[in-house]
Amino acid sequence: DNVLNHERLYKQRVLPVSSEVDDSGRVFMEAHLKFSGGLAPRMYFFDDTKGITGKIHIGGIDPHRRWENSTT
Protein backbone atom coordinates (compact mmCIF):
# COMPACT_ATOMS: atom_id res chain seq x y z
CA ASP A 1 0.00 0.00 0.00
CA ASN A 2 2.80 2.41 0.91
CA VAL A 3 4.57 2.06 -2.46
CA LEU A 4 1.36 2.30 -4.49
CA ASN A 5 0.39 5.57 -2.80
CA HIS A 6 3.75 7.38 -3.03
CA GLU A 7 4.83 8.44 -6.52
CA ARG A 8 8.55 8.54 -5.67
CA LEU A 9 8.53 4.98 -4.27
CA TYR A 10 6.32 3.74 -7.10
CA LYS A 11 8.70 5.09 -9.76
CA GLN A 12 11.59 3.18 -8.18
CA ARG A 13 9.81 -0.05 -9.04
CA VAL A 14 9.10 0.80 -12.66
CA LEU A 15 11.76 -1.49 -14.08
CA PRO A 16 12.95 -2.75 -17.48
CA VAL A 17 10.98 -5.48 -19.20
CA SER A 18 10.67 -6.87 -22.71
CA SER A 19 8.89 -4.49 -25.11
CA GLU A 20 6.64 -7.45 -25.89
CA VAL A 21 5.07 -6.93 -22.45
CA ASP A 22 4.82 -3.12 -22.67
CA ASP A 23 5.77 -0.82 -25.55
CA SER A 24 7.67 1.46 -23.17
CA GLY A 25 9.96 -1.40 -22.10
CA ARG A 26 9.14 -0.72 -18.45
CA VAL A 27 6.47 -1.92 -16.01
CA PHE A 28 5.71 -1.53 -12.32
CA MET A 29 7.09 -4.56 -10.46
CA GLU A 30 5.39 -4.86 -7.11
CA ALA A 31 6.25 -8.54 -6.71
CA HIS A 32 9.60 -9.30 -5.13
CA LEU A 33 11.46 -11.94 -3.18
CA LYS A 34 13.58 -11.23 -0.12
CA PHE A 35 16.58 -13.53 0.17
CA SER A 36 17.13 -13.25 3.93
CA GLY A 37 16.09 -11.25 6.97
CA GLY A 38 16.57 -7.52 7.55
CA LEU A 39 17.87 -5.37 4.70
CA ALA A 40 18.61 -8.39 2.51
CA PRO A 41 18.75 -8.20 -1.30
CA ARG A 42 15.45 -8.22 -3.16
CA MET A 43 14.64 -9.62 -6.57
CA TYR A 44 11.89 -7.67 -8.35
CA PHE A 45 9.96 -9.47 -11.05
CA PHE A 46 6.93 -9.31 -13.34
CA ASP A 47 4.91 -12.49 -13.87
CA ASP A 48 3.82 -12.69 -17.52
CA THR A 49 3.40 -16.48 -17.52
CA LYS A 50 -0.23 -16.09 -18.56
CA GLY A 51 0.55 -13.19 -20.92
CA ILE A 52 2.09 -12.75 -24.33
CA THR A 53 5.63 -13.90 -23.46
CA GLY A 54 4.76 -16.73 -21.08
CA LYS A 55 7.78 -15.74 -18.96
CA ILE A 56 8.74 -14.22 -15.64
CA HIS A 57 10.75 -11.04 -16.24
CA ILE A 58 13.40 -10.07 -13.68
CA GLY A 59 13.62 -6.31 -13.17
CA GLY A 60 16.55 -6.34 -10.80
CA ILE A 61 18.35 -7.99 -7.94
CA ASP A 62 19.60 -5.29 -5.63
CA PRO A 63 20.65 -4.69 -2.05
CA HIS A 64 17.63 -3.23 -0.30
CA ARG A 65 19.60 -0.17 0.80
CA ARG A 66 19.49 0.97 -2.87
CA TRP A 67 15.78 1.77 -2.49
CA GLU A 68 14.54 4.91 -0.73
CA ASN A 69 12.18 2.80 1.37
CA SER A 70 15.07 0.91 2.96
CA THR A 71 13.62 0.35 6.42
CA THR A 72 11.35 -2.63 5.68
mmCIF file as gemmi writes it, N, C-alpha and C atoms, coordinates in Angstrom:
data_model
loop_
_atom_site.group_PDB
_atom_site.id
_atom_site.type_symbol
_atom_site.label_atom_id
_atom_site.label_alt_id
_atom_site.label_comp_id
_atom_site.label_asym_id
_atom_site.label_entity_id
_atom_site.label_seq_id
_atom_site.pdbx_PDB_ins_code
_atom_site.Cartn_x
_atom_site.Cartn_y
_atom_site.Cartn_z
_atom_site.occupancy
_atom_site.B_iso_or_equiv
_atom_site.pdbx_formal_charge
_atom_site.auth_seq_id
_atom_site.auth_asym_id
_atom_site.pdbx_PDB_model_num
ATOM 1 N N . ASP Axp A 1 ? 0.824 -1.19 0 1 0 ? 1 A 1
ATOM 2 C CA . ASP Axp A 1 ? 0 0 0 1 0 ? 1 A 1
ATOM 3 C C . ASP Axp A 1 ? 0.868 1.254 0 1 0 ? 1 A 1
ATOM 4 N N . ASN Axp A 2 ? 1.924 1.261 0.794 1 0 ? 2 A 1
ATOM 5 C CA . ASN Axp A 2 ? 2.805 2.409 0.907 1 0 ? 2 A 1
ATOM 6 C C . ASN Axp A 2 ? 3.415 2.782 -0.443 1 0 ? 2 A 1
ATOM 7 N N . VAL Axp A 3 ? 3.927 1.812 -1.168 1 0 ? 3 A 1
ATOM 8 C CA . VAL Axp A 3 ? 4.571 2.057 -2.46 1 0 ? 3 A 1
ATOM 9 C C . VAL Axp A 3 ? 3.554 2.536 -3.491 1 0 ? 3 A 1
ATOM 10 N N . LEU Axp A 4 ? 2.386 1.94 -3.508 1 0 ? 4 A 1
ATOM 11 C CA . LEU Axp A 4 ? 1.361 2.305 -4.488 1 0 ? 4 A 1
ATOM 12 C C . LEU Axp A 4 ? 0.852 3.73 -4.305 1 0 ? 4 A 1
ATOM 13 N N . ASN Axp A 5 ? 0.925 4.247 -3.092 1 0 ? 5 A 1
ATOM 14 C CA . ASN Axp A 5 ? 0.388 5.572 -2.796 1 0 ? 5 A 1
ATOM 15 C C . ASN Axp A 5 ? 1.427 6.676 -2.745 1 0 ? 5 A 1
ATOM 16 N N . HIS Axp A 6 ? 2.687 6.37 -3.046 1 0 ? 6 A 1
ATOM 17 C CA . HIS Axp A 6 ? 3.748 7.377 -3.035 1 0 ? 6 A 1
ATOM 18 C C . HIS Axp A 6 ? 4.483 7.337 -4.375 1 0 ? 6 A 1
ATOM 19 N N . GLU Axp A 7 ? 4.288 8.395 -5.156 1 0 ? 7 A 1
ATOM 20 C CA . GLU Axp A 7 ? 4.828 8.436 -6.516 1 0 ? 7 A 1
ATOM 21 C C . GLU Axp A 7 ? 6.328 8.148 -6.571 1 0 ? 7 A 1
ATOM 22 N N . ARG Axp A 8 ? 7.096 8.729 -5.668 1 0 ? 8 A 1
ATOM 23 C CA . ARG Axp A 8 ? 8.552 8.545 -5.668 1 0 ? 8 A 1
ATOM 24 C C . ARG Axp A 8 ? 8.92 7.07 -5.475 1 0 ? 8 A 1
ATOM 25 N N . LEU Axp A 9 ? 8.258 6.396 -4.525 1 0 ? 9 A 1
ATOM 26 C CA . LEU Axp A 9 ? 8.533 4.981 -4.271 1 0 ? 9 A 1
ATOM 27 C C . LEU Axp A 9 ? 8.031 4.118 -5.422 1 0 ? 9 A 1
ATOM 28 N N . TYR Axp A 10 ? 6.887 4.485 -5.971 1 0 ? 10 A 1
ATOM 29 C CA . TYR Axp A 10 ? 6.318 3.744 -7.098 1 0 ? 10 A 1
ATOM 30 C C . TYR Axp A 10 ? 7.282 3.767 -8.296 1 0 ? 10 A 1
ATOM 31 N N . LYS Axp A 11 ? 7.796 4.944 -8.599 1 0 ? 11 A 1
ATOM 32 C CA . LYS Axp A 11 ? 8.696 5.088 -9.76 1 0 ? 11 A 1
ATOM 33 C C . LYS Axp A 11 ? 9.959 4.242 -9.626 1 0 ? 11 A 1
ATOM 34 N N . GLN Axp A 12 ? 10.402 4.012 -8.389 1 0 ? 12 A 1
ATOM 35 C CA . GLN Axp A 12 ? 11.59 3.181 -8.184 1 0 ? 12 A 1
ATOM 36 C C . GLN Axp A 12 ? 11.364 1.749 -8.636 1 0 ? 12 A 1
ATOM 37 N N . ARG Axp A 13 ? 10.124 1.326 -8.658 1 0 ? 13 A 1
ATOM 38 C CA . ARG Axp A 13 ? 9.811 -0.054 -9.038 1 0 ? 13 A 1
ATOM 39 C C . ARG Axp A 13 ? 9.283 -0.174 -10.464 1 0 ? 13 A 1
ATOM 40 N N . VAL Axp A 14 ? 9.393 0.877 -11.232 1 0 ? 14 A 1
ATOM 41 C CA . VAL Axp A 14 ? 9.095 0.795 -12.664 1 0 ? 14 A 1
ATOM 42 C C . VAL Axp A 14 ? 10.413 0.39 -13.321 1 0 ? 14 A 1
ATOM 43 N N . LEU Axp A 15 ? 10.488 -0.877 -13.689 1 0 ? 15 A 1
ATOM 44 C CA . LEU Axp A 15 ? 11.758 -1.486 -14.076 1 0 ? 15 A 1
ATOM 45 C C . LEU Axp A 15 ? 11.705 -2.026 -15.503 1 0 ? 15 A 1
ATOM 46 N N . PRO Axp A 16 ? 12.884 -2.283 -16.084 1 0 ? 16 A 1
ATOM 47 C CA . PRO Axp A 16 ? 12.951 -2.754 -17.477 1 0 ? 16 A 1
ATOM 48 C C . PRO Axp A 16 ? 12.29 -4.114 -17.675 1 0 ? 16 A 1
ATOM 49 N N . VAL Axp A 17 ? 11.652 -4.246 -18.826 1 0 ? 17 A 1
ATOM 50 C CA . VAL Axp A 17 ? 10.983 -5.483 -19.204 1 0 ? 17 A 1
ATOM 51 C C . VAL Axp A 17 ? 10.987 -5.555 -20.729 1 0 ? 17 A 1
ATOM 52 N N . SER Axp A 18 ? 10.745 -6.709 -21.269 1 0 ? 18 A 1
ATOM 53 C CA . SER Axp A 18 ? 10.665 -6.869 -22.713 1 0 ? 18 A 1
ATOM 54 C C . SER Axp A 18 ? 9.599 -5.947 -23.301 1 0 ? 18 A 1
ATOM 55 N N . SER Axp A 19 ? 9.882 -5.356 -24.451 1 0 ? 19 A 1
ATOM 56 C CA . SER Axp A 19 ? 8.89 -4.491 -25.106 1 0 ? 19 A 1
ATOM 57 C C . SER Axp A 19 ? 7.693 -5.293 -25.603 1 0 ? 19 A 1
ATOM 58 N N . GLU Axp A 20 ? 7.797 -6.612 -25.579 1 0 ? 20 A 1
ATOM 59 C CA . GLU Axp A 20 ? 6.637 -7.454 -25.889 1 0 ? 20 A 1
ATOM 60 C C . GLU Axp A 20 ? 5.564 -7.315 -24.806 1 0 ? 20 A 1
ATOM 61 N N . VAL Axp A 21 ? 5.988 -7.068 -23.582 1 0 ? 21 A 1
ATOM 62 C CA . VAL Axp A 21 ? 5.075 -6.927 -22.45 1 0 ? 21 A 1
ATOM 63 C C . VAL Axp A 21 ? 4.453 -5.526 -22.449 1 0 ? 21 A 1
ATOM 64 N N . ASP Axp A 22 ? 5.281 -4.512 -22.649 1 0 ? 22 A 1
ATOM 65 C CA . ASP Axp A 22 ? 4.822 -3.123 -22.669 1 0 ? 22 A 1
ATOM 66 C C . ASP Axp A 22 ? 5.672 -2.352 -23.671 1 0 ? 22 A 1
ATOM 67 N N . ASP Axp A 23 ? 5.043 -1.57 -24.516 1 0 ? 23 A 1
ATOM 68 C CA . ASP Axp A 23 ? 5.769 -0.823 -25.547 1 0 ? 23 A 1
ATOM 69 C C . ASP Axp A 23 ? 6.865 0.072 -24.989 1 0 ? 23 A 1
ATOM 70 N N . SER Axp A 24 ? 6.676 0.567 -23.781 1 0 ? 24 A 1
ATOM 71 C CA . SER Axp A 24 ? 7.665 1.464 -23.175 1 0 ? 24 A 1
ATOM 72 C C . SER Axp A 24 ? 8.925 0.718 -22.728 1 0 ? 24 A 1
ATOM 73 N N . GLY Axp A 25 ? 8.83 -0.612 -22.602 1 0 ? 25 A 1
ATOM 74 C CA . GLY Axp A 25 ? 9.959 -1.396 -22.104 1 0 ? 25 A 1
ATOM 75 C C . GLY Axp A 25 ? 10.12 -1.326 -20.603 1 0 ? 25 A 1
ATOM 76 N N . ARG Axp A 26 ? 9.092 -0.838 -19.907 1 0 ? 26 A 1
ATOM 77 C CA . ARG Axp A 26 ? 9.142 -0.719 -18.45 1 0 ? 26 A 1
ATOM 78 C C . ARG Axp A 26 ? 7.762 -1.014 -17.877 1 0 ? 26 A 1
ATOM 79 N N . VAL Axp A 27 ? 7.723 -1.678 -16.72 1 0 ? 27 A 1
ATOM 80 C CA . VAL Axp A 27 ? 6.472 -1.917 -16.009 1 0 ? 27 A 1
ATOM 81 C C . VAL Axp A 27 ? 6.712 -1.796 -14.51 1 0 ? 27 A 1
ATOM 82 N N . PHE Axp A 28 ? 5.641 -1.553 -13.77 1 0 ? 28 A 1
ATOM 83 C CA . PHE Axp A 28 ? 5.706 -1.533 -12.318 1 0 ? 28 A 1
ATOM 84 C C . PHE Axp A 28 ? 5.838 -2.971 -11.828 1 0 ? 28 A 1
ATOM 85 N N . MET Axp A 29 ? 6.85 -3.218 -11.004 1 0 ? 29 A 1
ATOM 86 C CA . MET Axp A 29 ? 7.086 -4.559 -10.465 1 0 ? 29 A 1
ATOM 87 C C . MET Axp A 29 ? 6.899 -4.531 -8.951 1 0 ? 29 A 1
ATOM 88 N N . GLU Axp A 30 ? 5.683 -4.812 -8.544 1 0 ? 30 A 1
ATOM 89 C CA . GLU Axp A 30 ? 5.385 -4.862 -7.114 1 0 ? 30 A 1
ATOM 90 C C . GLU Axp A 30 ? 5.928 -6.145 -6.501 1 0 ? 30 A 1
ATOM 91 N N . ALA Axp A 31 ? 5.823 -7.237 -7.236 1 0 ? 31 A 1
ATOM 92 C CA . ALA Axp A 31 ? 6.246 -8.541 -6.711 1 0 ? 31 A 1
ATOM 93 C C . ALA Axp A 31 ? 7.76 -8.584 -6.522 1 0 ? 31 A 1
ATOM 94 N N . HIS Axp A 32 ? 8.172 -9.128 -5.387 1 0 ? 32 A 1
ATOM 95 C CA . HIS Axp A 32 ? 9.6 -9.298 -5.135 1 0 ? 32 A 1
ATOM 96 C C . HIS Axp A 32 ? 9.822 -10.398 -4.104 1 0 ? 32 A 1
ATOM 97 N N . LEU Axp A 33 ? 11.023 -10.927 -4.147 1 0 ? 33 A 1
ATOM 98 C CA . LEU Axp A 33 ? 11.456 -11.936 -3.184 1 0 ? 33 A 1
ATOM 99 C C . LEU Axp A 33 ? 12.552 -11.343 -2.327 1 0 ? 33 A 1
ATOM 100 N N . LYS Axp A 34 ? 12.532 -11.658 -1.049 1 0 ? 34 A 1
ATOM 101 C CA . LYS Axp A 34 ? 13.575 -11.229 -0.124 1 0 ? 34 A 1
ATOM 102 C C . LYS Axp A 34 ? 14.408 -12.458 0.206 1 0 ? 34 A 1
ATOM 103 N N . PHE Axp A 35 ? 15.71 -12.359 0.025 1 0 ? 35 A 1
ATOM 104 C CA . PHE Axp A 35 ? 16.58 -13.526 0.166 1 0 ? 35 A 1
ATOM 105 C C . PHE Axp A 35 ? 16.914 -13.894 1.602 1 0 ? 35 A 1
ATOM 106 N N . SER Axp A 36 ? 16.769 -12.992 2.543 1 0 ? 36 A 1
ATOM 107 C CA . SER Axp A 36 ? 17.134 -13.252 3.927 1 0 ? 36 A 1
ATOM 108 C C . SER Axp A 36 ? 16.429 -12.222 4.793 1 0 ? 36 A 1
ATOM 109 N N . GLY Axp A 37 ? 16.723 -12.205 6.085 1 0 ? 37 A 1
ATOM 110 C CA . GLY Axp A 37 ? 16.093 -11.247 6.975 1 0 ? 37 A 1
ATOM 111 C C . GLY Axp A 37 ? 16.703 -9.859 6.88 1 0 ? 37 A 1
ATOM 112 N N . GLY Axp A 38 ? 16.049 -8.889 7.493 1 0 ? 38 A 1
ATOM 113 C CA . GLY Axp A 38 ? 16.57 -7.524 7.551 1 0 ? 38 A 1
ATOM 114 C C . GLY Axp A 38 ? 16.62 -6.842 6.197 1 0 ? 38 A 1
ATOM 115 N N . LEU Axp A 39 ? 17.709 -6.116 5.956 1 0 ? 39 A 1
ATOM 116 C CA . LEU Axp A 39 ? 17.872 -5.371 4.701 1 0 ? 39 A 1
ATOM 117 C C . LEU Axp A 39 ? 18.548 -6.237 3.641 1 0 ? 39 A 1
ATOM 118 N N . ALA Axp A 40 ? 18.059 -7.431 3.464 1 0 ? 40 A 1
ATOM 119 C CA . ALA Axp A 40 ? 18.611 -8.388 2.508 1 0 ? 40 A 1
ATOM 120 C C . ALA Axp A 40 ? 18.29 -7.974 1.072 1 0 ? 40 A 1
ATOM 121 N N . PRO Axp A 41 ? 19.041 -8.493 0.114 1 0 ? 41 A 1
ATOM 122 C CA . PRO Axp A 41 ? 18.749 -8.204 -1.299 1 0 ? 41 A 1
ATOM 123 C C . PRO Axp A 41 ? 17.34 -8.642 -1.676 1 0 ? 41 A 1
ATOM 124 N N . ARG Axp A 42 ? 16.763 -7.905 -2.616 1 0 ? 42 A 1
ATOM 125 C CA . ARG Axp A 42 ? 15.447 -8.219 -3.162 1 0 ? 42 A 1
ATOM 126 C C . ARG Axp A 42 ? 15.579 -8.505 -4.648 1 0 ? 42 A 1
ATOM 127 N N . MET Axp A 43 ? 14.726 -9.378 -5.14 1 0 ? 43 A 1
ATOM 128 C CA . MET Axp A 43 ? 14.641 -9.625 -6.575 1 0 ? 43 A 1
ATOM 129 C C . MET Axp A 43 ? 13.238 -9.204 -7.011 1 0 ? 43 A 1
ATOM 130 N N . TYR Axp A 44 ? 13.168 -8.176 -7.851 1 0 ? 44 A 1
ATOM 131 C CA . TYR Axp A 44 ? 11.889 -7.665 -8.351 1 0 ? 44 A 1
ATOM 132 C C . TYR Axp A 44 ? 11.579 -8.334 -9.678 1 0 ? 44 A 1
ATOM 133 N N . PHE Axp A 45 ? 10.309 -8.741 -9.841 1 0 ? 45 A 1
ATOM 134 C CA . PHE Axp A 45 ? 9.955 -9.471 -11.055 1 0 ? 45 A 1
ATOM 135 C C . PHE Axp A 45 ? 8.528 -9.171 -11.49 1 0 ? 45 A 1
ATOM 136 N N . PHE Axp A 46 ? 8.258 -9.478 -12.755 1 0 ? 46 A 1
ATOM 137 C CA . PHE Axp A 46 ? 6.931 -9.313 -13.344 1 0 ? 46 A 1
ATOM 138 C C . PHE Axp A 46 ? 6.509 -10.655 -13.918 1 0 ? 46 A 1
ATOM 139 N N . ASP Axp A 47 ? 5.401 -11.177 -13.443 1 0 ? 47 A 1
ATOM 140 C CA . ASP Axp A 47 ? 4.905 -12.485 -13.875 1 0 ? 47 A 1
ATOM 141 C C . ASP Axp A 47 ? 4.028 -12.325 -15.123 1 0 ? 47 A 1
ATOM 142 N N . ASP Axp A 48 ? 4.559 -12.729 -16.254 1 0 ? 48 A 1
ATOM 143 C CA . ASP Axp A 48 ? 3.816 -12.687 -17.521 1 0 ? 48 A 1
ATOM 144 C C . ASP Axp A 48 ? 3.582 -14.108 -18.034 1 0 ? 48 A 1
ATOM 145 N N . THR Axp A 49 ? 3.553 -15.078 -17.105 1 0 ? 49 A 1
ATOM 146 C CA . THR Axp A 49 ? 3.402 -16.478 -17.522 1 0 ? 49 A 1
ATOM 147 C C . THR Axp A 49 ? 2.066 -16.744 -18.2 1 0 ? 49 A 1
ATOM 148 N N . LYS Axp A 50 ? 1.061 -15.927 -17.898 1 0 ? 50 A 1
ATOM 149 C CA . LYS Axp A 50 ? -0.235 -16.089 -18.562 1 0 ? 50 A 1
ATOM 150 C C . LYS Axp A 50 ? -0.43 -15.026 -19.647 1 0 ? 50 A 1
ATOM 151 N N . GLY Axp A 51 ? 0.624 -14.267 -19.932 1 0 ? 51 A 1
ATOM 152 C CA . GLY Axp A 51 ? 0.548 -13.194 -20.915 1 0 ? 51 A 1
ATOM 153 C C . GLY Axp A 51 ? 1.205 -13.567 -22.229 1 0 ? 51 A 1
ATOM 154 N N . ILE Axp A 52 ? 1.58 -12.559 -22.982 1 0 ? 52 A 1
ATOM 155 C CA . ILE Axp A 52 ? 2.093 -12.748 -24.335 1 0 ? 52 A 1
ATOM 156 C C . ILE Axp A 52 ? 3.435 -13.485 -24.391 1 0 ? 52 A 1
ATOM 157 N N . THR Axp A 53 ? 4.308 -13.265 -23.412 1 0 ? 53 A 1
ATOM 158 C CA . THR Axp A 53 ? 5.631 -13.901 -23.458 1 0 ? 53 A 1
ATOM 159 C C . THR Axp A 53 ? 5.657 -15.255 -22.776 1 0 ? 53 A 1
ATOM 160 N N . GLY Axp A 54 ? 4.759 -15.485 -21.823 1 0 ? 54 A 1
ATOM 161 C CA . GLY Axp A 54 ? 4.757 -16.732 -21.077 1 0 ? 54 A 1
ATOM 162 C C . GLY Axp A 54 ? 5.955 -16.865 -20.149 1 0 ? 54 A 1
ATOM 163 N N . LYS Axp A 55 ? 6.557 -15.73 -19.768 1 0 ? 55 A 1
ATOM 164 C CA . LYS Axp A 55 ? 7.783 -15.742 -18.956 1 0 ? 55 A 1
ATOM 165 C C . LYS Axp A 55 ? 7.626 -14.897 -17.697 1 0 ? 55 A 1
ATOM 166 N N . ILE Axp A 56 ? 8.566 -15.102 -16.784 1 0 ? 56 A 1
ATOM 167 C CA . ILE Axp A 56 ? 8.735 -14.218 -15.64 1 0 ? 56 A 1
ATOM 168 C C . ILE Axp A 56 ? 9.911 -13.322 -15.966 1 0 ? 56 A 1
ATOM 169 N N . HIS Axp A 57 ? 9.718 -12.024 -15.896 1 0 ? 57 A 1
ATOM 170 C CA . HIS Axp A 57 ? 10.747 -11.045 -16.24 1 0 ? 57 A 1
ATOM 171 C C . HIS Axp A 57 ? 11.364 -10.493 -14.958 1 0 ? 57 A 1
ATOM 172 N N . ILE Axp A 58 ? 12.677 -10.568 -14.856 1 0 ? 58 A 1
ATOM 173 C CA . ILE Axp A 58 ? 13.403 -10.074 -13.685 1 0 ? 58 A 1
ATOM 174 C C . ILE Axp A 58 ? 13.779 -8.62 -13.925 1 0 ? 58 A 1
ATOM 175 N N . GLY Axp A 59 ? 13.328 -7.738 -13.037 1 0 ? 59 A 1
ATOM 176 C CA . GLY Axp A 59 ? 13.618 -6.312 -13.168 1 0 ? 59 A 1
ATOM 177 C C . GLY Axp A 59 ? 14.898 -5.912 -12.491 1 0 ? 59 A 1
ATOM 178 N N . GLY Axp A 60 ? 15.312 -6.675 -11.488 1 0 ? 60 A 1
ATOM 179 C CA . GLY Axp A 60 ? 16.547 -6.344 -10.798 1 0 ? 60 A 1
ATOM 180 C C . GLY Axp A 60 ? 16.723 -7.169 -9.546 1 0 ? 60 A 1
ATOM 181 N N . ILE Axp A 61 ? 17.972 -7.379 -9.211 1 0 ? 61 A 1
ATOM 182 C CA . ILE Axp A 61 ? 18.345 -7.992 -7.939 1 0 ? 61 A 1
ATOM 183 C C . ILE Axp A 61 ? 19.297 -7.008 -7.294 1 0 ? 61 A 1
ATOM 184 N N . ASP Axp A 62 ? 18.85 -6.395 -6.21 1 0 ? 62 A 1
ATOM 185 C CA . ASP Axp A 62 ? 19.599 -5.295 -5.626 1 0 ? 62 A 1
ATOM 186 C C . ASP Axp A 62 ? 19.622 -5.375 -4.113 1 0 ? 62 A 1
ATOM 187 N N . PRO Axp A 63 ? 20.682 -4.827 -3.507 1 0 ? 63 A 1
ATOM 188 C CA . PRO Axp A 63 ? 20.653 -4.69 -2.05 1 0 ? 63 A 1
ATOM 189 C C . PRO Axp A 63 ? 19.511 -3.745 -1.686 1 0 ? 63 A 1
ATOM 190 N N . HIS Axp A 64 ? 18.799 -4.028 -0.643 1 0 ? 64 A 1
ATOM 191 C CA . HIS Axp A 64 ? 17.628 -3.226 -0.297 1 0 ? 64 A 1
ATOM 192 C C . HIS Axp A 64 ? 17.985 -1.795 0.049 1 0 ? 64 A 1
ATOM 193 N N . ARG Axp A 65 ? 19.213 -1.536 0.457 1 0 ? 65 A 1
ATOM 194 C CA . ARG Axp A 65 ? 19.597 -0.167 0.798 1 0 ? 65 A 1
ATOM 195 C C . ARG Axp A 65 ? 19.597 0.756 -0.423 1 0 ? 65 A 1
ATOM 196 N N . ARG Axp A 66 ? 19.548 0.179 -1.636 1 0 ? 66 A 1
ATOM 197 C CA . ARG Axp A 66 ? 19.495 0.97 -2.87 1 0 ? 66 A 1
ATOM 198 C C . ARG Axp A 66 ? 18.169 1.723 -2.985 1 0 ? 66 A 1
ATOM 199 N N . TRP Axp A 67 ? 17.114 1.197 -2.377 1 0 ? 67 A 1
ATOM 200 C CA . TRP Axp A 67 ? 15.78 1.772 -2.489 1 0 ? 67 A 1
ATOM 201 C C . TRP Axp A 67 ? 15.566 2.797 -1.406 1 0 ? 67 A 1
ATOM 202 N N . GLU Axp A 68 ? 14.819 3.856 -1.725 1 0 ? 68 A 1
ATOM 203 C CA . GLU Axp A 68 ? 14.541 4.909 -0.73 1 0 ? 68 A 1
ATOM 204 C C . GLU Axp A 68 ? 13.823 4.355 0.484 1 0 ? 68 A 1
ATOM 205 N N . ASN Axp A 69 ? 12.92 3.416 0.274 1 0 ? 69 A 1
ATOM 206 C CA . ASN Axp A 69 ? 12.184 2.799 1.37 1 0 ? 69 A 1
ATOM 207 C C . ASN Axp A 69 ? 13.008 1.634 1.904 1 0 ? 69 A 1
ATOM 208 N N . SER Axp A 70 ? 14.111 1.941 2.575 1 0 ? 70 A 1
ATOM 209 C CA . SER Axp A 70 ? 15.068 0.906 2.956 1 0 ? 70 A 1
ATOM 210 C C . SER Axp A 70 ? 14.9 0.422 4.397 1 0 ? 70 A 1
ATOM 211 N N . THR Axp A 71 ? 13.793 0.718 5.011 1 0 ? 71 A 1
ATOM 212 C CA . THR Axp A 71 ? 13.62 0.346 6.417 1 0 ? 71 A 1
ATOM 213 C C . THR Axp A 71 ? 12.751 -0.878 6.605 1 0 ? 71 A 1
ATOM 214 N N . THR Axp A 72 ? 12.229 -1.469 5.533 1 0 ? 72 A 1
ATOM 215 C CA . THR Axp A 72 ? 11.349 -2.633 5.676 1 0 ? 72 A 1
ATOM 216 C C . THR Axp A 72 ? 12.029 -3.889 5.246 1 0 ? 72 A 1
